[in-house]
C-alpha cells in the first residue's frame, strides 16, 4: 500500500514535470526564433549600415556594387497595410455592430459561420481570387496594370475582415446592457443608443481589433505577392505596383546568397520588430480594457 | 423584420435622418461582407469545378498534366506529422496552464506572453526561421520533416489556446467530485477533465488542420516545392497550397490552379463544418 502511493506520487511528479516542459516549449520557440533571426540579420545590417539599410531607396542586390536599401519595401508595406485598414475597418466594425446588435437570431446562425469561413480560406486562395478577379477589375476600372497598391489593399481589406469582425463583436457584446437601456430611456433611437452609448464603451476592444488587423495585413505574404506587382522601387501612386517586406523575402530567398541572403533575413528582422511593436501596443490596449 | 421593431419601452420613437443612415450603413456593411464571401466561393466553384478532371488525380506530375495528387498526399503527411508533434505539446501545455499552475505563477505569465507573440508572428518569418534552424542548422534539408516541425511551432499557440479554453469550461464540481472520491490530480485530469473537454479540444485541432492545409509562406523554404510523391519524410514535397501558389505564379496552368482552388475551398468547408459540429456537441453535453 505504502509502495503504491509512492509509485503514484512519482507518476504525479513526473507528469507535472512533463506538462511544465510542454508549456515551456513556446518560450523556447520564441527564444530560438529571436536568436536565429537576430544572429543572422544583425551582422548584415551592420555591414550595410543601419541607415543605408532602413532608409536606402535602392534595392539592387545583384548590381556591382550592390545596394541594399529597404525603404521602398517598408513604404510598400505601410501603404498597403494602411489601404487594407481603410477598406477593412469600416466594413468590419459595422458588420460587427450588426451581428452584435441588429442581427435576428436566425440570420446570426448563418452569418457567424460565414465569417468563420472567411477566416478559414487559405491566403493563397485569396491571392488567386485577387489575381483573376480584382486585378482585371482594377485595370479596367481605374487603368494602370492592375497589379497595384489599390488591388492589394482591397484584397487585404477583405482578408482582415474576419479578424476585425470577431474581436469587435465580442468587445461590443461585453458592454453591459444597462448602457443601451439607459440611452433608450433618455429617448435616443435604437441606432443612436448603439452608436453613441454602446460602441464608444467598446472602444478599447475595437482598437485591439484594428491593431490585430494591422498585424495580419503587414504579415500577409502569399496574397500580396500575387496582386501587388512587386516592383522594388519607391511606390509612386496607388495604381502603381509596390513590394512589401514579406514579398521581398519570399521572392528572392530562393536564389539569394551571402550578403544578399543575410539582407533578406535582416528584412525579416525589420518585419519582426514591426510585429513586436504591434504586440506591445496590443498588450497596452488589453491592459486598458481590464 | 426584427430589426425594425420598436424598443421594448413602448415609447414612440421617431426615426430621424441620422438614425436611418446609421441603420442603412450597418446593414450595408453586413451585406457587403456576405456578398464578398459568396462571390469568392461562387466564382471559384463555378469556374473551377469543370476543371476537376480525372487527370488531376494522376499520381505523377509532369509539365503537361499539373496533377495535384502528389500535393494532396504531401498535405496529408504534413498535416499528420505536424499534429503528432503539436497536438500533445499544445494539450499538455494547456493542462499545465489550466490545471496545474497556481494563480499569479510567474511562469504562466511568461508562457502566455510568448504564446501570444508566437501567434502574431507572420508565417513568412516562421518559414525563414525554419529554413535557418531545421533546414540548415539541423541539416534536414528541404524536407517534409523540416516543414512539419516549422508548422508545429506555428500552430502550437493556437492549440494551446483552444485547449485551455475547453479545459476552463469544465465545471470545477467535476474536479472536486473526482478528488473527493480519492482520485489523484493526474487521474482527475485524464479521466474526468479531458474527456469532458474533448469536443472543445477537437474543434480546436480541426481548425489547426485548416491552418496547416492553408499554409504556404512557411513551407516554400522549409518543405520545398518538389511536385512529386515523397519517398520518405526527408524528401522535399509541396503541399496543396504551395502547389496552388506556384501554379498561380507561373500562370501557365490556370485551369489546374482553378481545380486546386476548388479542392482547397472544399477542404476548408468540410473542416469548418466538422469543427462547428464538434463545438456544438460541447454545448449539448453541458446542458
Coordinates of C-alpha atoms in Angstrom, one line a residue:
Chain A
X1 CA 0.0 0.0 0.0
X2 CA 2.7 2.4 1.0
X3 CA 4.7 1.5 -2.1
X4 CA 1.7 2.0 -4.4
X5 CA 1.2 5.5 -3.0
X6 CA 4.9 6.1 -3.6
X7 CA 4.7 5.0 -7.2
X8 CA 1.6 7.2 -7.7
X9 CA 3.4 10.1 -6.3
X10 CA 6.3 9.7 -8.6
X11 CA 3.9 9.4 -11.5
X12 CA 2.2 12.6 -10.5
X13 CA 5.5 14.5 -10.1
X14 CA 6.9 13.2 -13.4
X15 CA 3.7 14.1 -15.3
X16 CA 3.6 17.5 -13.7
X17 CA 7.2 18.0 -15.0
X18 CA 6.1 16.9 -18.5
X19 CA 3.3 19.4 -18.5
X20 CA 5.6 22.1 -17.4
X21 CA 8.1 21.3 -20.1
X22 CA 5.4 21.3 -22.7
X23 CA 4.4 24.7 -21.5
X24 CA 7.9 25.9 -21.8
X25 CA 8.3 24.8 -25.4
X26 CA 6.6 28.0 -26.6
X27 CA 9.1 30.1 -24.6
X28 CA 11.9 28.1 -26.2
X29 CA 10.4 28.6 -29.6
X30 CA 10.3 32.3 -29.2
X31 CA 13.9 32.4 -27.9
X32 CA 15.1 30.3 -30.8
X33 CA 13.3 32.4 -33.4
X34 CA 14.8 35.6 -31.9
X35 CA 18.3 34.1 -31.7
X36 CA 18.3 32.7 -35.2
X37 CA 16.8 35.8 -36.8
X38 CA 18.9 38.4 -35.0
X39 CA 22.1 36.4 -35.2
X40 CA 21.7 36.1 -39.0
X41 CA 20.2 39.5 -39.6
X42 CA 22.0 42.0 -37.3
X43 CA 25.5 41.3 -38.9
X44 CA 24.1 42.2 -42.3
X45 CA 22.5 45.4 -41.0
X46 CA 25.8 46.5 -39.5
X47 CA 27.7 45.5 -42.7
X48 CA 25.3 47.5 -44.9
X49 CA 25.0 50.3 -42.3
X50 CA 21.8 50.8 -40.3
X51 CA 20.6 53.9 -42.0
X52 CA 21.7 52.8 -45.5
X53 CA 19.6 49.7 -44.9
X54 CA 16.5 51.2 -43.4
X55 CA 16.4 54.5 -45.3
X56 CA 18.2 53.4 -48.5
X57 CA 15.9 54.0 -51.5
X58 CA 17.5 51.5 -53.9
X59 CA 17.3 47.7 -53.6
X60 CA 19.7 46.3 -56.2
X61 CA 21.4 43.2 -54.6
X62 CA 22.7 41.9 -58.0
X63 CA 24.3 45.2 -59.1
X64 CA 28.0 45.9 -58.7
X65 CA 28.4 47.5 -56.2
X66 CA 25.1 46.2 -54.7
X67 CA 22.8 48.4 -52.7
X68 CA 20.5 47.1 -50.0
X69 CA 18.0 49.8 -49.1
X70 CA 14.7 48.5 -48.0
X71 CA 12.8 51.8 -47.7
X72 CA 10.7 51.0 -50.8
X73 CA 9.6 47.8 -49.1
X74 CA 8.9 49.5 -45.8
X75 CA 6.8 52.1 -47.6
X76 CA 5.1 49.4 -49.7
X77 CA 4.1 47.5 -46.5
X78 CA 2.9 50.7 -44.8
X79 CA 0.9 51.9 -47.8
X80 CA -0.7 48.5 -48.5
X81 CA -1.5 48.0 -44.8
X82 CA -3.0 51.5 -44.5
X83 CA -5.1 50.8 -47.6
X84 CA -6.3 47.5 -46.1
X85 CA -7.3 49.3 -42.9
X86 CA -9.2 51.9 -44.8
X87 CA -11.1 49.2 -46.7
X88 CA -11.5 46.6 -44.0
X89 CA -12.0 48.6 -40.7
X90 CA -15.3 50.5 -41.5
X91 CA -16.9 47.4 -43.1
X92 CA -15.6 45.2 -40.3
X93 CA -16.8 47.3 -37.4
X94 CA -20.2 48.0 -38.9
X95 CA -20.7 44.3 -39.6
X96 CA -19.7 43.5 -36.0
X97 CA -22.2 46.1 -34.8
X98 CA -24.8 44.5 -37.0
X99 CA -24.0 41.0 -35.7
X100 CA -23.9 42.0 -32.0
X101 CA -26.9 44.4 -32.0
X102 CA -29.2 44.3 -35.1
X103 CA -29.0 40.7 -36.3
X104 CA -32.1 38.5 -35.9
X105 CA -31.0 35.2 -34.2
X106 CA -31.9 33.1 -37.3
X107 CA -29.7 35.2 -39.6
X108 CA -26.9 35.1 -37.0
X109 CA -26.8 31.4 -37.2
X110 CA -25.8 31.8 -40.9
X111 CA -23.7 34.9 -40.6
X112 CA -21.4 33.7 -37.8
X113 CA -20.2 30.5 -39.7
X114 CA -19.9 32.7 -42.8
X115 CA -17.4 35.0 -41.1
X116 CA -15.6 32.0 -39.7
X117 CA -15.4 30.5 -43.2
X118 CA -13.9 33.8 -44.4
X119 CA -11.2 33.3 -41.8
X120 CA -10.6 29.8 -42.9
X121 CA -10.0 30.4 -46.6
X122 CA -6.2 30.0 -47.3
X123 CA -4.4 33.2 -48.2
X124 CA -3.2 31.7 -51.4
X125 CA -6.8 31.2 -52.5
X126 CA -7.5 34.8 -51.7
X127 CA -4.4 35.6 -53.8
X128 CA -5.7 33.6 -56.7
X129 CA -9.1 35.3 -56.4
X130 CA -7.3 38.6 -56.4
X131 CA -5.3 37.7 -59.4
X132 CA -8.2 36.5 -61.6
X133 CA -10.9 38.9 -60.4
X134 CA -9.5 42.0 -58.7
X135 CA -6.5 42.7 -60.9
X136 CA -8.6 42.8 -64.1
X137 CA -11.3 44.7 -62.3
X138 CA -8.8 47.4 -61.1
X139 CA -7.2 47.5 -64.6
X140 CA -10.4 48.0 -66.4
X141 CA -12.0 50.5 -63.9
X142 CA -9.1 52.6 -62.8
X143 CA -6.5 52.0 -65.5
X144 CA -2.9 51.0 -64.9
X145 CA -1.6 47.5 -65.0
X146 CA -4.0 46.2 -62.4
X147 CA -1.4 44.8 -60.0
X148 CA -1.2 47.7 -57.6
X149 CA -1.3 49.1 -54.1
X150 CA -5.0 49.6 -54.6
X151 CA -5.6 45.9 -55.6
X152 CA -3.5 44.6 -52.7
X153 CA -5.3 47.0 -50.3
X154 CA -8.7 45.8 -51.5
X155 CA -7.7 42.1 -51.1
X156 CA -6.1 42.5 -47.7
X157 CA -9.1 44.6 -46.6
X158 CA -11.3 41.6 -47.3
X159 CA -8.8 39.2 -45.6
X160 CA -8.7 41.1 -42.3
X161 CA -12.5 41.4 -42.1
X162 CA -12.9 38.2 -40.0
X163 CA -10.3 39.3 -37.5
X164 CA -11.9 42.7 -37.1
X165 CA -15.4 41.4 -37.0
X166 CA -14.6 38.7 -34.5
X167 CA -12.8 40.8 -32.0
X168 CA -15.0 43.9 -32.3
X169 CA -18.1 41.8 -32.0
X170 CA -17.1 40.3 -28.7
X171 CA -16.0 43.7 -27.4
X172 CA -19.4 45.1 -28.3
X173 CA -21.2 42.2 -26.7
X174 CA -19.2 42.7 -23.5
X175 CA -20.7 46.2 -22.9
X176 CA -23.3 46.0 -20.1
X177 CA -26.9 46.1 -21.4
X178 CA -27.6 49.0 -19.0
X179 CA -25.7 51.4 -21.3
X180 CA -28.0 50.6 -24.1
X181 CA -31.1 50.7 -21.9
X182 CA -30.0 54.0 -20.3
X183 CA -29.6 55.6 -23.7
X184 CA -33.0 54.3 -24.8
X185 CA -34.6 55.6 -21.6
X186 CA -33.3 59.0 -22.4
X187 CA -35.2 59.0 -25.6
X188 CA -32.5 58.0 -28.1
X189 CA -33.4 55.9 -31.0
X190 CA -32.1 52.3 -31.2
X191 CA -29.3 53.2 -33.7
X192 CA -28.3 56.3 -31.6
X193 CA -28.1 54.3 -28.5
X194 CA -25.9 51.7 -30.1
X195 CA -23.6 54.1 -31.8
X196 CA -23.4 56.8 -29.1
X197 CA -23.5 54.6 -26.0
X198 CA -22.6 51.0 -26.7
X199 CA -19.9 51.4 -29.4
X200 CA -17.9 54.1 -27.5
X201 CA -17.9 51.9 -24.5
X202 CA -16.3 49.1 -26.5
X203 CA -13.7 51.5 -27.9
X204 CA -10.6 49.7 -26.4
X205 CA -11.8 46.3 -27.7
X206 CA -12.4 47.8 -31.2
X207 CA -8.9 49.4 -31.1
X208 CA -7.5 45.9 -30.3
X209 CA -9.3 44.6 -33.3
X210 CA -7.8 47.2 -35.5
X211 CA -4.3 46.6 -34.2
X212 CA -4.7 42.9 -34.8
X213 CA -5.9 43.6 -38.3
X214 CA -2.8 45.7 -38.9
X215 CA -0.6 42.8 -37.7
X216 CA -2.5 40.5 -40.1
X217 CA -2.1 42.8 -43.0
X218 CA 1.6 43.6 -42.5
X219 CA 2.5 39.9 -42.2
X220 CA 0.5 38.6 -45.1
X221 CA 2.7 37.3 -47.9
X222 CA 1.2 35.0 -50.5
X223 CA -1.9 37.0 -51.3
X224 CA 0.1 40.2 -51.6
X225 CA 2.8 38.7 -53.8
X226 CA 0.2 37.6 -56.3
X227 CA -1.5 41.0 -56.7
X228 CA 0.8 43.9 -55.6
X229 CA 3.1 43.9 -58.7
X230 CA 6.3 43.6 -56.5
X231 CA 8.3 46.4 -58.1
X232 CA 11.3 47.1 -55.9
X233 CA 11.1 50.9 -56.4
X234 CA 9.7 53.6 -54.2
X235 CA 5.9 53.4 -54.7
X236 CA 4.6 56.4 -56.6
X237 CA 0.9 56.1 -56.6
X238 CA -2.0 53.8 -55.6
X239 CA -2.4 52.5 -59.1
X240 CA 1.3 51.6 -59.3
X241 CA 2.8 48.4 -58.0
X242 CA 4.7 48.1 -54.8
X243 CA 6.6 45.4 -53.0
X244 CA 6.1 44.6 -49.3
X245 CA 8.7 43.4 -46.8
X246 CA 7.1 40.0 -46.8
X247 CA 7.1 39.8 -50.6
X248 CA 10.8 40.8 -50.7
X249 CA 11.7 37.8 -48.6
X250 CA 9.6 35.2 -50.4
X251 CA 10.5 36.4 -53.9
X252 CA 14.3 36.4 -53.5
X253 CA 15.1 33.9 -50.8
X254 CA 15.1 31.1 -53.4
X255 CA 18.3 32.3 -55.2
X256 CA 19.9 34.7 -52.7
X257 CA 23.4 34.0 -51.4
X258 CA 25.8 35.6 -49.0
X259 CA 25.1 39.2 -48.1
X260 CA 22.0 39.3 -50.3
X261 CA 20.6 36.3 -48.3
X262 CA 21.6 38.0 -45.0
X263 CA 20.0 41.2 -46.1
X264 CA 16.7 39.3 -46.7
X265 CA 17.0 37.8 -43.2
X266 CA 17.6 41.4 -42.0
X267 CA 14.4 42.3 -43.8
X268 CA 12.6 39.7 -41.7
X269 CA 14.2 41.2 -38.6
X270 CA 12.6 44.6 -39.5
X271 CA 9.3 42.8 -40.1
X272 CA 9.7 41.0 -36.8
X273 CA 10.4 44.3 -34.9
X274 CA 7.2 45.8 -36.5
X275 CA 5.2 42.8 -35.2
X276 CA 6.7 43.1 -31.8
X277 CA 5.8 46.7 -31.6
X278 CA 2.2 45.8 -32.7
X279 CA 2.1 43.1 -30.0
X280 CA 3.3 45.6 -27.4
X281 CA 0.6 48.1 -28.5
X282 CA -1.9 45.3 -28.2
X283 CA -1.0 44.4 -24.7
X284 CA -1.1 48.0 -23.6
X285 CA -4.7 48.2 -25.0
X286 CA -5.7 44.9 -23.4
X287 CA -4.4 46.2 -20.0
X288 CA -6.6 49.3 -20.5
X289 CA -9.6 47.0 -21.1
X290 CA -9.1 45.4 -17.7
Chain B
X1 CA -38.3 42.2 -39.5
X2 CA -37.0 42.0 -36.0
X3 CA -34.5 44.9 -36.5
X4 CA -37.2 47.4 -37.4
X5 CA -39.3 46.7 -34.2
X6 CA -39.9 49.4 -31.7
X7 CA -37.8 49.2 -28.5
X8 CA -39.4 47.4 -25.6
X9 CA -40.0 50.7 -23.7
X10 CA -43.0 51.2 -26.0
X11 CA -42.1 54.8 -26.2
X12 CA -43.0 56.2 -29.6
X13 CA -39.7 56.8 -31.2
X14 CA -39.3 58.9 -34.2
X15 CA -36.8 57.9 -36.8
X16 CA -34.7 60.8 -37.8
X17 CA -32.4 61.0 -40.7
X18 CA -29.1 60.2 -38.9
X19 CA -30.7 57.0 -37.3
X20 CA -31.9 55.8 -40.6
X21 CA -28.5 56.5 -42.2
X22 CA -26.7 54.6 -39.4
X23 CA -29.0 51.6 -39.8
X24 CA -28.5 51.6 -43.5
X25 CA -24.7 51.7 -43.2
X26 CA -24.7 48.9 -40.7
X27 CA -26.9 46.6 -42.8
X28 CA -25.0 47.6 -46.0
X29 CA -21.7 46.6 -44.3
X30 CA -23.1 43.2 -43.3
X31 CA -24.4 42.7 -46.9
X32 CA -21.0 43.6 -48.3
X33 CA -19.3 41.0 -46.1
X34 CA -21.7 38.2 -47.0
X35 CA -21.6 39.2 -50.7
X36 CA -17.8 39.1 -50.8
X37 CA -17.8 35.7 -49.3
X38 CA -20.5 34.3 -51.5
X39 CA -18.9 35.9 -54.6
X40 CA -15.5 34.5 -53.9
X41 CA -16.7 31.0 -53.2
X42 CA -19.3 31.0 -56.0
X43 CA -16.8 32.4 -58.6
X44 CA -14.1 29.8 -57.8
X45 CA -16.6 26.9 -57.6
X46 CA -18.5 27.8 -60.8
X47 CA -15.3 28.4 -62.8
X48 CA -13.2 25.7 -61.2
X49 CA -15.5 22.7 -60.9
X50 CA -15.4 21.9 -64.6
X51 CA -11.6 21.6 -64.4
X52 CA -11.7 19.0 -61.7
X53 CA -10.9 16.3 -64.2
X54 CA -9.8 12.7 -63.6
X55 CA -6.3 13.6 -64.9
X56 CA -5.8 15.9 -62.0
X57 CA -5.8 12.9 -59.7
X58 CA -2.9 11.2 -61.6
X59 CA -0.1 10.1 -59.3
X60 CA 2.6 11.7 -61.4
X61 CA 3.1 15.3 -62.1
X62 CA 4.5 16.5 -65.4
X63 CA 4.6 19.7 -67.4
X64 CA 1.5 18.6 -69.5
X65 CA -0.5 17.5 -66.6
X66 CA 0.0 19.5 -63.4
X67 CA -1.7 16.9 -61.3
X68 CA -2.4 17.8 -57.7
X69 CA -2.5 14.2 -56.4
X70 CA 1.2 14.2 -55.2
X71 CA 0.5 17.6 -53.4
X72 CA -2.6 16.1 -51.7
X73 CA -0.5 13.2 -50.5
X74 CA 2.1 15.6 -49.2
X75 CA -0.5 17.7 -47.5
X76 CA -1.9 14.6 -45.7
X77 CA 1.6 13.6 -44.5
X78 CA 2.4 17.2 -43.5
X79 CA -0.9 17.6 -41.5
X80 CA -0.4 14.2 -39.8
X81 CA 3.1 14.8 -38.8
X82 CA 2.6 18.4 -37.6
X83 CA -0.3 17.3 -35.5
X84 CA 1.7 14.4 -34.0
X85 CA 4.2 17.0 -32.7
X86 CA 2.0 19.9 -31.9
X87 CA -1.2 18.3 -30.5
X88 CA 0.3 16.5 -27.5
X89 CA 2.6 19.5 -26.8
X90 CA -0.2 22.0 -27.0
X91 CA -2.6 19.9 -25.0
X92 CA 0.0 19.2 -22.2
X93 CA 0.9 22.9 -22.1
X94 CA -2.7 23.8 -21.8
X95 CA -3.1 21.2 -19.0
X96 CA -0.3 22.9 -17.2
X97 CA -1.8 26.4 -17.6
X98 CA -5.3 25.4 -16.7
X99 CA -5.0 22.6 -14.2
X100 CA -1.6 22.8 -12.5
X101 CA -0.3 26.3 -12.4
X102 CA -1.3 28.3 -9.4
X103 CA -2.7 31.8 -9.8
X104 CA -0.1 34.5 -10.0
X105 CA 2.5 32.0 -11.1
X106 CA 5.3 33.8 -13.0
X107 CA 5.9 31.0 -15.5
X108 CA 2.2 31.3 -16.6
X109 CA 2.7 34.9 -17.4
X110 CA 5.8 34.3 -19.4
X111 CA 4.2 31.3 -21.3
X112 CA 1.1 33.3 -22.1
X113 CA 3.2 36.3 -23.4
X114 CA 5.4 34.1 -25.6
X115 CA 2.4 32.1 -26.9
X116 CA 0.7 35.4 -27.8
X117 CA 3.9 36.6 -29.5
X118 CA 4.1 33.3 -31.4
X119 CA 0.6 33.7 -32.7
X120 CA 1.4 37.2 -34.0
X121 CA 4.5 36.2 -36.0
X122 CA 3.8 36.2 -39.7
X123 CA 4.1 32.9 -41.5
X124 CA 7.0 34.0 -43.7
X125 CA 9.1 34.7 -40.6
X126 CA 8.3 31.1 -39.5
X127 CA 9.4 30.0 -42.9
X128 CA 12.7 31.8 -42.6
X129 CA 13.3 30.6 -39.1
X130 CA 12.5 27.0 -40.3
X131 CA 15.0 27.4 -43.1
X132 CA 17.7 28.7 -40.8
X133 CA 17.1 26.2 -38.0
X134 CA 15.6 23.0 -39.3
X135 CA 16.8 23.0 -42.9
X136 CA 20.3 24.4 -42.3
X137 CA 21.4 24.1 -38.7
X138 CA 19.8 20.7 -38.1
X139 CA 20.7 19.7 -41.7
X140 CA 17.2 18.3 -42.5
X141 CA 17.4 19.9 -45.9
X142 CA 14.2 20.9 -47.8
X143 CA 12.0 18.1 -46.4
X144 CA 8.6 17.3 -45.2
X145 CA 10.1 16.9 -41.7
X146 CA 11.5 20.4 -41.6
X147 CA 8.2 21.7 -42.9
X148 CA 6.2 19.8 -40.3
X149 CA 8.5 21.0 -37.4
X150 CA 8.1 24.6 -38.6
X151 CA 4.3 24.2 -38.9
X152 CA 4.0 22.5 -35.5
X153 CA 5.6 25.6 -33.8
X154 CA 3.2 27.8 -35.8
X155 CA 0.0 26.0 -34.7
X156 CA 1.2 25.3 -31.1
X157 CA -0.2 28.6 -29.6
X158 CA -3.5 28.0 -31.4
X159 CA -3.9 24.5 -30.0
X160 CA -2.8 25.8 -26.5
X161 CA -5.4 28.5 -26.5
X162 CA -8.3 26.4 -27.7
X163 CA -7.5 23.6 -25.4
X164 CA -7.1 25.9 -22.4
X165 CA -10.5 27.4 -23.1
X166 CA -12.0 24.0 -23.4
X167 CA -10.5 22.9 -20.1
X168 CA -11.6 26.0 -18.3
X169 CA -15.2 25.4 -19.4
X170 CA -15.3 22.2 -17.5
X171 CA -17.1 23.0 -14.2
X172 CA -15.0 22.8 -11.0
X173 CA -17.5 20.5 -9.4
X174 CA -16.3 17.7 -11.8
X175 CA -12.7 18.1 -10.4
X176 CA -13.9 18.4 -6.8
X177 CA -16.1 15.3 -7.1
X178 CA -13.2 13.3 -8.5
X179 CA -10.7 14.5 -6.0
X180 CA -13.3 13.9 -3.2
X181 CA -13.6 10.3 -4.3
X182 CA -9.9 9.8 -3.7
X183 CA -8.5 10.1 -7.3
X184 CA -5.2 11.9 -7.7
X185 CA -4.7 15.1 -9.7
X186 CA -3.3 13.2 -12.7
X187 CA -6.2 10.7 -12.7
X188 CA -8.7 13.5 -12.4
X189 CA -7.2 15.4 -15.3
X190 CA -7.0 12.4 -17.6
X191 CA -10.2 10.5 -16.6
X192 CA -12.6 13.4 -15.8
X193 CA -11.5 16.8 -17.1
X194 CA -10.0 15.8 -20.5
X195 CA -13.0 13.6 -21.6
X196 CA -15.4 16.4 -20.7
X197 CA -13.4 18.9 -22.7
X198 CA -12.7 16.6 -25.6
X199 CA -15.1 18.2 -28.0
X200 CA -13.7 21.6 -27.5
X201 CA -10.2 20.3 -27.9
X202 CA -11.2 18.5 -31.1
X203 CA -12.8 21.7 -32.5
X204 CA -9.5 23.5 -32.0
X205 CA -7.4 20.7 -33.5
X206 CA -9.7 20.6 -36.6
X207 CA -9.2 24.3 -37.1
X208 CA -5.5 23.8 -36.7
X209 CA -5.7 21.3 -39.5
X210 CA -7.2 24.0 -41.6
X211 CA -4.3 26.3 -40.8
X212 CA -1.8 23.6 -41.8
X213 CA -3.5 22.9 -45.1
X214 CA -3.8 26.6 -45.9
X215 CA -0.2 27.5 -45.1
X216 CA 2.1 28.5 -47.9
X217 CA 4.7 31.0 -46.9
X218 CA 6.1 28.9 -44.0
X219 CA 6.6 25.9 -46.3
X220 CA 8.2 27.2 -49.5
X221 CA 11.7 27.4 -47.9
X222 CA 11.3 24.5 -45.5
X223 CA 9.5 21.7 -47.3
X224 CA 10.4 22.9 -50.7
X225 CA 8.4 22.7 -53.9
X226 CA 9.0 19.3 -55.4
X227 CA 5.7 18.2 -57.0
X228 CA 6.2 14.5 -56.5
X229 CA 5.1 11.8 -54.1
X230 CA 7.7 11.7 -51.4
X231 CA 9.9 8.7 -50.8
X232 CA 10.3 9.4 -47.1
X233 CA 10.0 12.2 -44.5
X234 CA 13.3 13.6 -45.6
X235 CA 12.1 14.1 -49.2
X236 CA 11.0 17.6 -50.3
X237 CA 7.4 17.9 -51.3
X238 CA 4.9 20.7 -52.0
X239 CA 1.6 20.8 -50.2
X240 CA -1.7 21.7 -52.0
X241 CA -1.4 25.4 -51.0
X242 CA 2.2 25.6 -52.2
X243 CA 1.1 23.9 -55.4
X244 CA -1.6 26.4 -55.8
X245 CA 0.8 29.3 -55.3
X246 CA 3.3 28.0 -57.9
X247 CA 0.6 27.4 -60.4
X248 CA -0.8 30.9 -60.0
X249 CA 2.6 32.5 -60.0
X250 CA 3.7 30.7 -63.2
X251 CA 0.4 31.5 -64.9
X252 CA 0.8 28.5 -67.2
X253 CA -1.8 26.2 -65.7
X254 CA -4.7 28.5 -64.8
X255 CA -7.2 25.6 -65.2
X256 CA -5.3 23.4 -62.9
X257 CA -5.0 26.3 -60.5
X258 CA -8.8 26.6 -60.5
X259 CA -9.1 23.0 -59.8
X260 CA -6.7 23.2 -56.9
X261 CA -8.5 26.3 -55.5
X262 CA -11.8 24.3 -55.6
X263 CA -10.1 21.4 -53.8
X264 CA -8.8 23.8 -51.1
X265 CA -12.1 25.5 -50.7
X266 CA -14.0 22.2 -50.3
X267 CA -11.5 21.1 -47.7
X268 CA -12.0 24.4 -45.8
X269 CA -15.8 24.0 -46.0
X270 CA -15.5 20.4 -44.6
X271 CA -13.1 21.5 -41.9
X272 CA -15.3 24.4 -40.7
X273 CA -18.4 22.2 -40.7
X274 CA -16.6 19.5 -38.7
X275 CA -15.3 22.0 -36.2
X276 CA -18.6 23.6 -35.7
X277 CA -20.2 20.2 -35.3
X278 CA -17.7 19.3 -32.6
X279 CA -18.2 22.6 -30.9
X280 CA -22.0 22.1 -31.0
X281 CA -21.5 18.8 -29.2
X282 CA -20.0 20.6 -26.2
X283 CA -23.0 22.8 -25.9
X284 CA -25.2 19.8 -25.9
X285 CA -23.2 17.8 -23.5
X286 CA -23.1 20.6 -21.0
X287 CA -26.8 21.4 -20.8

